[in-house]
Coordinates of C-alpha atoms in Angstrom, one line a residue:
Chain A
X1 CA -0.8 34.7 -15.6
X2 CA 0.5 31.9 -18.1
X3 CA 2.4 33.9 -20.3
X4 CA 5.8 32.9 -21.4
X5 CA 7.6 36.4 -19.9
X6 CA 8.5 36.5 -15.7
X7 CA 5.6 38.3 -14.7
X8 CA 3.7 34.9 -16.1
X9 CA 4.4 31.5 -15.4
X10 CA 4.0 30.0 -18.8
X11 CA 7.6 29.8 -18.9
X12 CA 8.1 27.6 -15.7
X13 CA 5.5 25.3 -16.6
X14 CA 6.8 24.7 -20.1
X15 CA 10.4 24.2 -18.5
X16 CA 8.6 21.6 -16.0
X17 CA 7.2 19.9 -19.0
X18 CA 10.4 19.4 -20.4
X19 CA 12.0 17.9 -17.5
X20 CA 8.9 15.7 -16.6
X21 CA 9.5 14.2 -20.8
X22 CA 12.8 13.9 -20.4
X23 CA 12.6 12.1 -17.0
X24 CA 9.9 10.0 -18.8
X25 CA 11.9 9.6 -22.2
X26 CA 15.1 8.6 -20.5
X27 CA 13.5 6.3 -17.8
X28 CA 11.1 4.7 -20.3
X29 CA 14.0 3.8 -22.3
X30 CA 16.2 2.2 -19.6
X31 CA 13.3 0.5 -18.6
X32 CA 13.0 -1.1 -22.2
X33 CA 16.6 -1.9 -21.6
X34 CA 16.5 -3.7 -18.4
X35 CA 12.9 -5.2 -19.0
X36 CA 14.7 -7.2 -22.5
X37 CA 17.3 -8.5 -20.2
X38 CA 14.6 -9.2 -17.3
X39 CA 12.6 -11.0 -20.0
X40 CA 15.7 -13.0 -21.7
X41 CA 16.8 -14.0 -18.2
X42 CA 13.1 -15.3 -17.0
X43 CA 12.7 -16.8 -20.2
X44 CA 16.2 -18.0 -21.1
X45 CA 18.2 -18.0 -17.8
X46 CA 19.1 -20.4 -15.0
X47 CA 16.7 -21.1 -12.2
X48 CA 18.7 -19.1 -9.9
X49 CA 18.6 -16.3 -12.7
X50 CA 14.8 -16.9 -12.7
X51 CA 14.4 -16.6 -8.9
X52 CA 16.2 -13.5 -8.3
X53 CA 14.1 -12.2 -11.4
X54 CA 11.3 -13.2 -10.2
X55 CA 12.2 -11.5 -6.6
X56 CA 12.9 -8.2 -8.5
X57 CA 9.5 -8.1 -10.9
X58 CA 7.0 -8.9 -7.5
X59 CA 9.0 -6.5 -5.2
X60 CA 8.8 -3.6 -7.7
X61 CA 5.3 -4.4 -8.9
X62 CA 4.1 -5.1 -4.8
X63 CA 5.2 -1.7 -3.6
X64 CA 4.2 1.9 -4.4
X65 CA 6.4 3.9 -6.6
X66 CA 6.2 6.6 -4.4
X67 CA 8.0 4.0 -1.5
X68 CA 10.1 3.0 -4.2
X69 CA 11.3 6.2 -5.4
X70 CA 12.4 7.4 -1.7
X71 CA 14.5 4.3 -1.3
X72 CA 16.0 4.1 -4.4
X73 CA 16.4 8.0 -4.1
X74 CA 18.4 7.5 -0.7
X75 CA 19.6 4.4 -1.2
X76 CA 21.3 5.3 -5.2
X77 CA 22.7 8.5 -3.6
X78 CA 24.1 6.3 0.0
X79 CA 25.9 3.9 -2.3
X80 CA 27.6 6.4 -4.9
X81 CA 28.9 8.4 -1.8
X82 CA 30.0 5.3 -0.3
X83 CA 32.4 4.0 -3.6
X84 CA 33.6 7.8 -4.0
X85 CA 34.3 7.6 -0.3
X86 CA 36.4 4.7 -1.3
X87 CA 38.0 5.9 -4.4
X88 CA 39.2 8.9 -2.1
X89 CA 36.9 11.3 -3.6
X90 CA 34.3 13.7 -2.2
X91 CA 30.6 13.3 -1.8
X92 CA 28.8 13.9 -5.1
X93 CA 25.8 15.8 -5.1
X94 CA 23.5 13.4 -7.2
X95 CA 21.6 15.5 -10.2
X96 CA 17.8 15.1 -9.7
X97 CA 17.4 14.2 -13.9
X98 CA 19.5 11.0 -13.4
X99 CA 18.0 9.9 -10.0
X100 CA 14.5 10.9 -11.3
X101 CA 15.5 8.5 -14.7
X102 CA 17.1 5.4 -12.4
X103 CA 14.3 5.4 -10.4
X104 CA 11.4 5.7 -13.0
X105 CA 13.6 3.2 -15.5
X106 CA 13.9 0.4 -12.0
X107 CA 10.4 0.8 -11.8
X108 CA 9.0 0.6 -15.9
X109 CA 11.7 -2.6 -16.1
X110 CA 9.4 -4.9 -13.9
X111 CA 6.7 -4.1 -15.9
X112 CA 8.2 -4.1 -19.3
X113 CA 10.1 -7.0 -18.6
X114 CA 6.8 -8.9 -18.0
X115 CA 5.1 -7.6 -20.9
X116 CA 7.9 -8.5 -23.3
X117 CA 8.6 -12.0 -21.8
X118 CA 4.2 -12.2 -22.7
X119 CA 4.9 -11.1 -25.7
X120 CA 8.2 -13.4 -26.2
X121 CA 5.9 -16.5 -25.3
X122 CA 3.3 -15.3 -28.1
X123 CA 6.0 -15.5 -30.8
X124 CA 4.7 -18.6 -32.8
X125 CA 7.4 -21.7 -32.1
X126 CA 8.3 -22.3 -35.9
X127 CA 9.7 -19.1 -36.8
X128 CA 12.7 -19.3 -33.8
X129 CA 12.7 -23.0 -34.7
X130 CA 13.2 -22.1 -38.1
X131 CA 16.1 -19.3 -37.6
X132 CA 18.0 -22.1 -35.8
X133 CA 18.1 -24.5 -38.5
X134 CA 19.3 -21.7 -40.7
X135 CA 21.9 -21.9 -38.4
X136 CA 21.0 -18.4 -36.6
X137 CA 23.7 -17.9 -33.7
X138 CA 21.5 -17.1 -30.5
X139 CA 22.4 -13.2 -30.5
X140 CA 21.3 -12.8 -33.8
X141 CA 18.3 -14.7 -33.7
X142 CA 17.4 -12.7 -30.7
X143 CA 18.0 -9.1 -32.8
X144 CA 16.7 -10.6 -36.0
X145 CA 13.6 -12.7 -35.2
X146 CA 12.7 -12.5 -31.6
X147 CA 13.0 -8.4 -31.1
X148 CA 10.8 -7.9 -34.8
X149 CA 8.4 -10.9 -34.2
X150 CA 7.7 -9.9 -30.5
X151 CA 6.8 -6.5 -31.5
X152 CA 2.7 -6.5 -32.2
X153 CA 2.3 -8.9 -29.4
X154 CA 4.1 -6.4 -27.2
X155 CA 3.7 -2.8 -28.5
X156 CA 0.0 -2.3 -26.8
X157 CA 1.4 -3.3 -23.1
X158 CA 4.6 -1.0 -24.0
X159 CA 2.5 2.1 -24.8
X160 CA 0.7 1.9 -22.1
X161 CA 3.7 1.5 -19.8
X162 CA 4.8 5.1 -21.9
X163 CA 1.5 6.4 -20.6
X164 CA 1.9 5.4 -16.6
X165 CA 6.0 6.5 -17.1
X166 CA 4.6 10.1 -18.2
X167 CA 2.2 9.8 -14.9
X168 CA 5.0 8.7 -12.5
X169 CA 6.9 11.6 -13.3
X170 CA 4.7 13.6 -11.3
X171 CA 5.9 11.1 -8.2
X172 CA 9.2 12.6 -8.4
X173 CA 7.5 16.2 -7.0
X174 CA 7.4 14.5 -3.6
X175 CA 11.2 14.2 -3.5
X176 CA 11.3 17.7 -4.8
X177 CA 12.5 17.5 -8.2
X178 CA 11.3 20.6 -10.2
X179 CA 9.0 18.6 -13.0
X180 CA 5.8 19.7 -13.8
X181 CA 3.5 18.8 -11.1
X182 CA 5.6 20.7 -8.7
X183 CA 6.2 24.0 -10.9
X184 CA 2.7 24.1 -11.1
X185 CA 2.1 24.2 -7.3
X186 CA 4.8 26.4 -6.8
X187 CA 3.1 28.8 -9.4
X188 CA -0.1 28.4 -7.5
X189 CA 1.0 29.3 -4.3
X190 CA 2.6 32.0 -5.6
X191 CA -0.1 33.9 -7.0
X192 CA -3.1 31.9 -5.2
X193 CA -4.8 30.8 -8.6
X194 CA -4.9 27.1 -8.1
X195 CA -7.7 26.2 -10.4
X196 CA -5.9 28.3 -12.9
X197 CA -2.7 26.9 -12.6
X198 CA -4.0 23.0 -12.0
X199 CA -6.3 22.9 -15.2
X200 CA -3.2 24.4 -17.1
X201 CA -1.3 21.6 -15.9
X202 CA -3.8 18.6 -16.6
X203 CA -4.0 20.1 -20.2
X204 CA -0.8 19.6 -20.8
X205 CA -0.5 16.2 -19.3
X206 CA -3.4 15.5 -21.6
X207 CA -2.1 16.8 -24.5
X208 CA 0.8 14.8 -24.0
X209 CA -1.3 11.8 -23.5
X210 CA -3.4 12.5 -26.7
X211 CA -0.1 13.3 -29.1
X212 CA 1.5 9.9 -27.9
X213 CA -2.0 8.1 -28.1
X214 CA -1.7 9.1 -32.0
X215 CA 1.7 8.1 -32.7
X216 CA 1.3 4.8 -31.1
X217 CA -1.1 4.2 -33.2
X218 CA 0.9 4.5 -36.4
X219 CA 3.9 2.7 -34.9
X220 CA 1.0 0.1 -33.9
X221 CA 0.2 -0.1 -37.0
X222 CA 3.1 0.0 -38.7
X223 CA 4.1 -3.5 -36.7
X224 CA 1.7 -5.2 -37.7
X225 CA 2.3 -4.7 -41.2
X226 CA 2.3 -7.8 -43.0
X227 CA -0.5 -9.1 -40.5
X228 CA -3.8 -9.5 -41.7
X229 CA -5.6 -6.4 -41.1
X230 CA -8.9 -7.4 -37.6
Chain B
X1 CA 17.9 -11.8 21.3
X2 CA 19.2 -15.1 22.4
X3 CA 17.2 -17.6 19.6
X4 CA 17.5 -14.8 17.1
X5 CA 21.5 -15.0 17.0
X6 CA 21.4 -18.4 17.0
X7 CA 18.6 -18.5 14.3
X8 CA 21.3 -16.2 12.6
X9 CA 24.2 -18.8 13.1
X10 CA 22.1 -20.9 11.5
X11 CA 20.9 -19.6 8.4
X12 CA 24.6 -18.3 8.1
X13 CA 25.2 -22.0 7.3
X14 CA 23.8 -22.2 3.9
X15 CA 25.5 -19.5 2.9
X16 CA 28.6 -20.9 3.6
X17 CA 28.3 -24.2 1.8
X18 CA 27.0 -22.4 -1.3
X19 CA 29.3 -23.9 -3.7
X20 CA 28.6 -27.4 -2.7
X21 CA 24.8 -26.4 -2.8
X22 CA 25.6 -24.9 -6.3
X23 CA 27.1 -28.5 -7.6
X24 CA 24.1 -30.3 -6.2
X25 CA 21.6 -28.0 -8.0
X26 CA 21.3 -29.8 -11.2
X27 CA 20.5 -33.1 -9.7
X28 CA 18.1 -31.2 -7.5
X29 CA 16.3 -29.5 -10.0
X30 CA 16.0 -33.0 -12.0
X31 CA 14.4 -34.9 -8.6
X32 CA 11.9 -31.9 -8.7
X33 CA 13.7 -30.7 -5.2
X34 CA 13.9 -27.4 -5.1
X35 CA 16.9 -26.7 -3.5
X36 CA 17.9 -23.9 -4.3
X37 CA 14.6 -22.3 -3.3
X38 CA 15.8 -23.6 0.0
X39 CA 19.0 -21.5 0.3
X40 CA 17.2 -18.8 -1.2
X41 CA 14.8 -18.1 1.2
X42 CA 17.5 -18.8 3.8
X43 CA 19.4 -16.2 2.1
X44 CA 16.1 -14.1 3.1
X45 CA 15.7 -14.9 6.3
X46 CA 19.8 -14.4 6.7
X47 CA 19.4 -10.6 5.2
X48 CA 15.6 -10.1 7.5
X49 CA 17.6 -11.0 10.7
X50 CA 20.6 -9.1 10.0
X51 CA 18.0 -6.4 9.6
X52 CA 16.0 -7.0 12.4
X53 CA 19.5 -6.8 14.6
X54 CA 21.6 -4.0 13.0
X55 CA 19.2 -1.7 12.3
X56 CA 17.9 0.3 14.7
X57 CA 14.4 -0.6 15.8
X58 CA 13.9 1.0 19.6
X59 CA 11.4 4.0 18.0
X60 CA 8.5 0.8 17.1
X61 CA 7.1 1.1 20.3
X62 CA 7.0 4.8 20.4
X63 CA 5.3 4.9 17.1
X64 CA 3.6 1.8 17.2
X65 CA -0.2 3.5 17.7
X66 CA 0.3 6.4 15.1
X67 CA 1.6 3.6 12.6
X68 CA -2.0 1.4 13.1
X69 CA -3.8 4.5 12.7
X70 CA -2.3 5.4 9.7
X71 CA -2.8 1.6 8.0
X72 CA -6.4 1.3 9.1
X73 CA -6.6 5.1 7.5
X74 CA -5.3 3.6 4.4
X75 CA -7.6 0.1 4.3
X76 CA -10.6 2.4 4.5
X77 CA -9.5 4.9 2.0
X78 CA -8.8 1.9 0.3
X79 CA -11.8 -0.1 0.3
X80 CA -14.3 2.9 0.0
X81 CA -12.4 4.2 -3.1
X82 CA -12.9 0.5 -4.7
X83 CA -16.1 0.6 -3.8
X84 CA -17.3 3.6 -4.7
X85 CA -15.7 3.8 -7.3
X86 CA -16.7 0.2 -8.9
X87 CA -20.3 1.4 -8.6
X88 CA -19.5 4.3 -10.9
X89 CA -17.9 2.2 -13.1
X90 CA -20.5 0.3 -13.5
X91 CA -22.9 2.6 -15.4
X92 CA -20.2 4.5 -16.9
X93 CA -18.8 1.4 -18.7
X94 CA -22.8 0.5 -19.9
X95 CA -23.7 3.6 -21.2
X96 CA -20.4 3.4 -23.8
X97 CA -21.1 0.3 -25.2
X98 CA -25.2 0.7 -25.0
X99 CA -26.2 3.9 -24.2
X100 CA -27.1 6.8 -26.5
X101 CA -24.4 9.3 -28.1
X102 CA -25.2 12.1 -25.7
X103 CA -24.3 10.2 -22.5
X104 CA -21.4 7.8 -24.1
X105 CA -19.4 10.7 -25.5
X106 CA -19.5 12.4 -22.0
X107 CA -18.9 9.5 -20.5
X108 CA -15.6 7.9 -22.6
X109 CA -14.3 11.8 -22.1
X110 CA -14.6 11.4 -18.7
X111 CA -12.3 8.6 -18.6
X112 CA -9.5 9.9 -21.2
X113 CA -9.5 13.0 -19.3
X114 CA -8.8 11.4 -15.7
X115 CA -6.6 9.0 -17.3
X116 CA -4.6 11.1 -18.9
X117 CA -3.7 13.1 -16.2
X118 CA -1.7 11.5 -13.4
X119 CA -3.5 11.4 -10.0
X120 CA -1.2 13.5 -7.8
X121 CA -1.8 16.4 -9.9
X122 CA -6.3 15.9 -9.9
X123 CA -5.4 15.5 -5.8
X124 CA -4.2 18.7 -5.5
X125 CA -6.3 20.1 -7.8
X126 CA -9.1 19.5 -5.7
X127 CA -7.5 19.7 -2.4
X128 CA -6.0 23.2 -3.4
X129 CA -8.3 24.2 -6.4
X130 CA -11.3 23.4 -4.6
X131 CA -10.2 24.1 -1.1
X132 CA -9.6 27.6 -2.2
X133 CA -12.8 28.4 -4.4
X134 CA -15.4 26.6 -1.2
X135 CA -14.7 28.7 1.1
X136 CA -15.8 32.0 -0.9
X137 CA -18.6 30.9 -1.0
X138 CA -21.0 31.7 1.4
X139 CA -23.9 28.8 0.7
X140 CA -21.4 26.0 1.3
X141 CA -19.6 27.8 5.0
X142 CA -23.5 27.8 6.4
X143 CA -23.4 24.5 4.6
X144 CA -23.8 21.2 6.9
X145 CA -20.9 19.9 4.3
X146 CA -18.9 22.3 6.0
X147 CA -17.2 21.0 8.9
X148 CA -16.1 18.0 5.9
X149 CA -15.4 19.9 3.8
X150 CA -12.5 21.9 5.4
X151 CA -11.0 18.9 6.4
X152 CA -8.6 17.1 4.2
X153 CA -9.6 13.2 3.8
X154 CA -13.0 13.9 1.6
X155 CA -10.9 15.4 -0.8
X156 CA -8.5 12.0 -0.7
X157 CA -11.4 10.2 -1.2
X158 CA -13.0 12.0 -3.6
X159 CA -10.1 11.6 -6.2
X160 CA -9.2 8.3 -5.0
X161 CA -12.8 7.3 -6.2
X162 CA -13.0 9.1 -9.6
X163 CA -9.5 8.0 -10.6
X164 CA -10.4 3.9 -9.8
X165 CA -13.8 4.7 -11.4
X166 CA -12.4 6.1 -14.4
X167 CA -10.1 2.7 -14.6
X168 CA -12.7 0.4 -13.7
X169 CA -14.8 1.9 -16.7
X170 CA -12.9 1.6 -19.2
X171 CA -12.5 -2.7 -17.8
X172 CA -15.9 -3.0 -17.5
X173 CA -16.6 -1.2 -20.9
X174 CA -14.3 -4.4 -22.7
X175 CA -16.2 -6.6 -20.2
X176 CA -19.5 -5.3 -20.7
X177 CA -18.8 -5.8 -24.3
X178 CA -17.3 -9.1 -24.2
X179 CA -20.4 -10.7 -23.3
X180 CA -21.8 -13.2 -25.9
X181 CA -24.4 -11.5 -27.5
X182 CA -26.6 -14.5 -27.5
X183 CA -26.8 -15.1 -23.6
X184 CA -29.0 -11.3 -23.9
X185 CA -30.6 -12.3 -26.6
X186 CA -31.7 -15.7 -24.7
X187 CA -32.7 -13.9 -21.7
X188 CA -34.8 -11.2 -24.0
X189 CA -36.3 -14.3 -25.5
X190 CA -37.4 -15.9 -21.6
X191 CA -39.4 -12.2 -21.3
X192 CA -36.3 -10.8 -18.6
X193 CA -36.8 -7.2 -18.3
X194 CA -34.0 -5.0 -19.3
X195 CA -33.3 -4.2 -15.7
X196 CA -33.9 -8.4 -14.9
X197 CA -31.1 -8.6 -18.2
X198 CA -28.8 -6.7 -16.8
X199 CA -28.8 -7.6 -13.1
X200 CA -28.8 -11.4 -13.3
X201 CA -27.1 -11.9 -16.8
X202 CA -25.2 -9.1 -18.6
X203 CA -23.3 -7.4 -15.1
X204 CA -22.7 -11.0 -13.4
X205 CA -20.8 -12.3 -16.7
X206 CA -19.1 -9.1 -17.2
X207 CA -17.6 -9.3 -13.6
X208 CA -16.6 -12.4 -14.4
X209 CA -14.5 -12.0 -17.0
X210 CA -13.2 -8.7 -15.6
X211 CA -12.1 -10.1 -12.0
X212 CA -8.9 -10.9 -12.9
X213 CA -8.2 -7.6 -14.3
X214 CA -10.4 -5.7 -11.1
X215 CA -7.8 -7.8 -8.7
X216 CA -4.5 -6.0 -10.8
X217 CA -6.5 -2.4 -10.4
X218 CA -7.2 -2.8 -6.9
X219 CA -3.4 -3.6 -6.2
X220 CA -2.8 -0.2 -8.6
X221 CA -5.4 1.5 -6.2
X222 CA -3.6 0.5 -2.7
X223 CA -0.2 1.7 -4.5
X224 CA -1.9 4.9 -5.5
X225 CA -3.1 5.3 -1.7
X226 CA -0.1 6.7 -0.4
X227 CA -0.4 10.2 -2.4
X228 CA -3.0 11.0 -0.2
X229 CA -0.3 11.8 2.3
X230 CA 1.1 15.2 0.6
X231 CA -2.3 16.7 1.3
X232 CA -1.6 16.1 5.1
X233 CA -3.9 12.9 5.3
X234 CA -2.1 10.5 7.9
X235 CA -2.1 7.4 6.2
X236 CA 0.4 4.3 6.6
X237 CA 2.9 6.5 4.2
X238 CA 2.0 9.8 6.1
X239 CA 2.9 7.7 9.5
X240 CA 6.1 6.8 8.6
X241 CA 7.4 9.9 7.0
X242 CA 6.6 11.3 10.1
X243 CA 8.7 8.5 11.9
X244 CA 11.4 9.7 9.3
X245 CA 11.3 13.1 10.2
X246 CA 11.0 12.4 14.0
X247 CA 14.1 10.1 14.8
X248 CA 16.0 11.0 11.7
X249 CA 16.4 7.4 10.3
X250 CA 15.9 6.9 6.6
X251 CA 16.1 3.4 5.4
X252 CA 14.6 1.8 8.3
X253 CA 10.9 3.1 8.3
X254 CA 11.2 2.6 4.6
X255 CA 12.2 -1.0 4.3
X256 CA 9.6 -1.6 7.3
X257 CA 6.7 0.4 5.0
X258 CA 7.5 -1.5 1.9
X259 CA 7.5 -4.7 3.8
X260 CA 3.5 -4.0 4.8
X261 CA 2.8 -2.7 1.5
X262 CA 3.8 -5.8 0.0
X263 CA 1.8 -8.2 2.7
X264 CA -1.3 -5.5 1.7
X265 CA -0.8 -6.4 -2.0
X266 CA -0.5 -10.0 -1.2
X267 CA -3.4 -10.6 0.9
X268 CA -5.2 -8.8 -2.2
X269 CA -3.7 -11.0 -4.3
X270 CA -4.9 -14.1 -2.0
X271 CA -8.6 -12.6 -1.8
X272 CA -9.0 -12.1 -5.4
X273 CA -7.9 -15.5 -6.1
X274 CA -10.1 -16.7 -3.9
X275 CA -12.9 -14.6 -5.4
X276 CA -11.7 -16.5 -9.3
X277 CA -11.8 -19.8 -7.9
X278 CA -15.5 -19.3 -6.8
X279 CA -16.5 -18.6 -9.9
X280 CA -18.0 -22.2 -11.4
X281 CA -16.3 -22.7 -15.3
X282 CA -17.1 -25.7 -17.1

């Protein structure tokens, strides 16, 4: 039943896995991206800035991803149609990978942005006080003390955040986007062994679970270098 | 209609004037008058109205008693699973931090294995797993369980409660442990029982220090409710899909659902609060 060949649906689950990781890889990371700028602008910004940041970090965080991932799924596709529609192009049919990573990076960039702007608080006053008497312009004290310094403070929320991205993946089923969860159900209600099928799943979540549970710790650890050892 | 447009002329005002509300924000901000929160939330009311009058909203009352079902559906799963759940928790936090090796390693596997698997997936494991294995069996269909059992929502609730149990342990586990170790020691010195120990001293601090924590999980719980609804549970989610599929709209039974999900989450947020604030600290 789960061999790699047709007959077996090894294969389909392993393909699933590789879309669910790189739907989690790729929204992870655009989450990092717009949780930095989140955390610069709550921290850093204007209080208009702060307010509309503010707006976006409680809506995302008040309402389920699965909500969120139908209207940003809708909405994303309305709104690309629309400007092609005005360029004087044709409808584009939006590829499930890059809605799937849009929707999952909107969603980890609340969160992240909150646990970097923690972690951002965390940083010990003296050092950034210190890089601007050096005469540090803002961009590279940001890149050369804040992003470093922030790092232990921020790494155990972030790897957590990588945990729940590789979870929400399985969200994206609903809107029928072939990732794991939904290969496996499709495998199971094609040959009627669900407990089969299911377990095989949740091992490989798990496994993925356990793997990144190990390499966070070395990165964990690796960031704290130079701290003195609890 | 009438007071709505006119509400609408209204809060189209501020809007208008922006950039002399933009050159009077500084001085604003320095009398401690927010005034730009002002604009902003007549910004909101601006984009709620304009909502509320070009959206189409004639299929409410049609729908309006399948929608009520579906949200007291999800406040019950809701509160049962937090229940439930937080009195598993409880012992399944102790026994890792106190309890012997063969119940703590079962225990801590427990929760790595349900956390480490995401919850739509242990759903239709048991709705489908499960649901295909009972009824082979013979025992369980002359069962009394049966008539439950081949209905959907005790699966719901069933994996609704391990998941938030599985959470909640590993909380109460840090809480459990966070407790000063003299306060036991004290209360082992004033002849308390262990049961006396744990029921008046150990649990009531560790809930303490966990309830800000327990008020973020429950919001994580009511977020997780509405999965229940690809197993063909009717909950606020499953109500409005239905909506969706019934009058063809897409963005208005969307916007309306995240709109209640986000008063849900907030009158959670207002209870736990409440719940901190009772707590004496010195």
């Amino acid at each position: 039943m789960l061999s790699l060949e047709p007959p077996g649906w090894g294969g389909n689950l392993l393909r699933g896995l590789m879309n669910s990781l790189q739907i989690a890889v790729g929204g992870y990371a655009l989450g990092l991206l717009i949780g930095v700028f989140t955390a610069c602008g709550k921290l850093y910004g204007g209080i208009i800035t702060k307010d509309i940041l503010g707006c976006y970090t409680t809506i995302v965080r008040a309402v389920p991803e699965l909500v969120l991932i139908l209207l940003l799924y809708y909405a994303g596709t309305d709104v690309i149609n629309q400007l092609m529609f005005w360029l004087g192009k044709d409808p584009v049919n939006i590829n499930g990978l890059a809605a799937g990573i849009f929707v999952i990076g909107v969603v980890q960039g609340a969160y992240s942005g909150e646990v970097i702007r923690g972690a951002v608080l965390a940083i010990p006053q003296g050092q950034l006080e210190a890089a601007r008497a050096y005469g540090f312009t803002g961009w590279q004290v940001l890149r050369r003390i804040t992003l470093p310094a922030m790092l232990p403070y921020a790494i155990p929320g972030l790897a957590n955040l990588w945990l729940i991205a590789t979870k929400d993946t399985a969200l994206l089923a609903v809107v029928g986007f072939s990732e794991l969860t939904l290969e496996t159900r499709q495998a199971a209600g094609a040959t009627r062994h669900y407990m089969l099928f299911y377990c095989a799943a949740g091992v490989l979540y798990l496994l993925v679970t356990l793997i990144s549970n190990h390499v966070i710790g070395r990165i964990e650890r690796w960031s704290r270098r130079g701290f003195y050892q609890v | 209609m009438n007071d709505l447009s006119s509400e609408n002329a209204l809060s189209g005002n501020p809007g208008a004037s922006s950039p002399v509300s933009a050159g009077l924000l500084s001085r604003a901000a320095a009398s401690g008058f927010a005034l730009h929160r002002i604009v902003m939330a007549a910004v909101a009311i601006a984009i709620l109205v304009i909502c509320a009058l070009q959206m189409r909203w004639d299929w409410l009352p049609e729908y309006h008693d399948i929608i009520f079902e579906g949200l007291w559906r999800t406040v019950w799963l809701l509160i049962a699973s937090v229940v439930i759940g937080f009195l598993l928790a409880l012992p399944l936090g102790l026994v890792q931090v106190t309890g012997p090796a063969i119940l703590a390693s079962p225990a801590k596997a427990f929760c790595n294995v349900i956390r480490g698997t995401p919850l739509l997936l242990q759903l239709w494991l048991l709705y489908y797993g499960l649901g295909s294995v009972f009824p082979a069996i013979p025992e369980i269909r002359d069962s009394w369980l049966w008539p439950y059992l081949r209905q959907a929502w005790p699966y719901a609730l069933l994996s609704l409660t391990i998941s938030f149990a599985a959470y909640e342990a590993e909380v109460m586990r840090g809480a459990f442990a966070g407790v000063p170790k003299g306060e036991l020691e004290a209360a082992k010195a004033y002849g308390f029982t262990p049961w006396q120990i744990f029921r008046r001293i150990w649990m009531p601090r560790a809930i303490h220090r966990a309830l800000p924590t327990l008020g973020g999980e429950v919001v994580l719980q009511l977020k997780a409710t509405p999965l229940v609804a690809t197993i063909t549970v009717i909950d606020v989610y499953g109500a409005f899909t239905r909506v969706r599929q019934d009058a063809f709209l897409t963005y208005e039974p969307l916007l309306l659902l995240a709109f209640i999900y986000m008063l849900m989450a907030g009158a959670l947020v207002v209870l736990f609060r409440y719940l901190e604030r009772r707590i004496p600290v010195k």
